[in-house]
Amino acid sequence: MCDSCGPESPEDQASEQAARASLRVRHFHLILADIAVAAAAQSLGHSAQLAAAGDYVPGAIRDLWQENAPDDAALRRVNALANAGTASLQQQDAGKLALAAQRYGIPLDATLAEEIAGHFAERRDAVMTYNR
């Protein structure tokens, strides 16, 4: 809220809440992509290119891989494996997500893992119950 503008309208508040929710969901996708890229790169022996410094930001590992891939063939192989891995991670429960994140050095607490797993479960349920 701007001090000189007065209180926000309900429409503005709803719009801001929708934007925050959208950003949160985007972070869910980026976190899973980071886990999948880290797993794929490690499985192909390229984990040295993923040593990120500083605080974790969702999507940082994926972006770091895109910038530091040793060659185009490795980039394509890791990206292909990561795409499949991301799809697989979307099917996992919170416990498995937290374990995968921990294994590949991505900070993911149990609460956030539960939110992520719940989001993807809701998406699956929505698709499965869709009627034309």
Coordinates of C-alpha atoms in Angstrom, one line a residue, residues 48-110:
A48 CA 31.7 -30.0 -10.9
Q49 CA 29.8 -27.5 -13.2
L50 CA 27.1 -27.1 -10.6
A51 CA 29.0 -25.8 -7.6
A52 CA 26.9 -22.7 -6.8
A53 CA 28.1 -20.3 -4.1
G54 CA 25.9 -18.3 -1.8
D55 CA 22.2 -18.6 -0.9
Y56 CA 20.0 -20.9 -2.9
V57 CA 17.6 -19.3 -5.3
P58 CA 15.0 -21.6 -7.1
G59 CA 16.3 -22.1 -10.7
A60 CA 19.9 -21.2 -9.9
I61 CA 21.3 -24.7 -10.5
R62 CA 19.4 -25.1 -13.8
D63 CA 20.7 -21.7 -14.9
L64 CA 24.2 -22.5 -13.8
W65 CA 24.2 -25.7 -15.8
Q66 CA 22.9 -23.9 -18.9
E67 CA 25.8 -21.5 -18.6
N68 CA 28.6 -23.9 -17.7
A69 CA 27.8 -27.1 -19.6
P70 CA 31.1 -28.4 -21.0
D71 CA 29.7 -28.9 -24.5
D72 CA 26.4 -29.0 -26.5
A73 CA 26.2 -32.8 -26.3
A74 CA 26.4 -32.8 -22.5
L75 CA 23.9 -30.0 -22.3
R76 CA 21.4 -31.9 -24.4
R77 CA 21.9 -35.2 -22.5
V78 CA 21.6 -33.6 -19.1
N79 CA 18.6 -31.5 -20.2
A80 CA 16.8 -34.6 -21.6
L81 CA 17.4 -36.6 -18.4
A82 CA 16.4 -33.6 -16.3
N83 CA 13.1 -33.2 -18.2
A84 CA 12.2 -36.8 -17.5
G85 CA 13.4 -36.4 -13.9
T86 CA 11.2 -33.4 -13.4
A87 CA 8.2 -35.3 -14.6
S88 CA 9.1 -38.1 -12.2
L89 CA 9.6 -35.8 -9.3
Q90 CA 6.1 -34.3 -9.8
Q91 CA 4.7 -37.7 -8.9
Q92 CA 6.6 -38.1 -5.6
D93 CA 5.4 -37.5 -2.1
A94 CA 6.9 -34.9 0.2
G95 CA 9.3 -37.3 1.9
K96 CA 10.8 -38.5 -1.3
L97 CA 11.1 -34.9 -2.6
A98 CA 12.9 -33.8 0.6
L99 CA 15.3 -36.8 0.4
A100 CA 16.1 -36.1 -3.3
A101 CA 16.7 -32.4 -2.6
Q102 CA 19.0 -33.3 0.4
R103 CA 20.9 -35.8 -1.8
Y104 CA 21.7 -33.2 -4.4
G105 CA 22.4 -30.3 -2.0
I106 CA 19.2 -28.3 -2.5
P107 CA 17.7 -26.8 0.7
L108 CA 14.1 -28.0 0.9
D109 CA 12.4 -28.3 4.3
A110 CA 9.6 -30.6 5.1

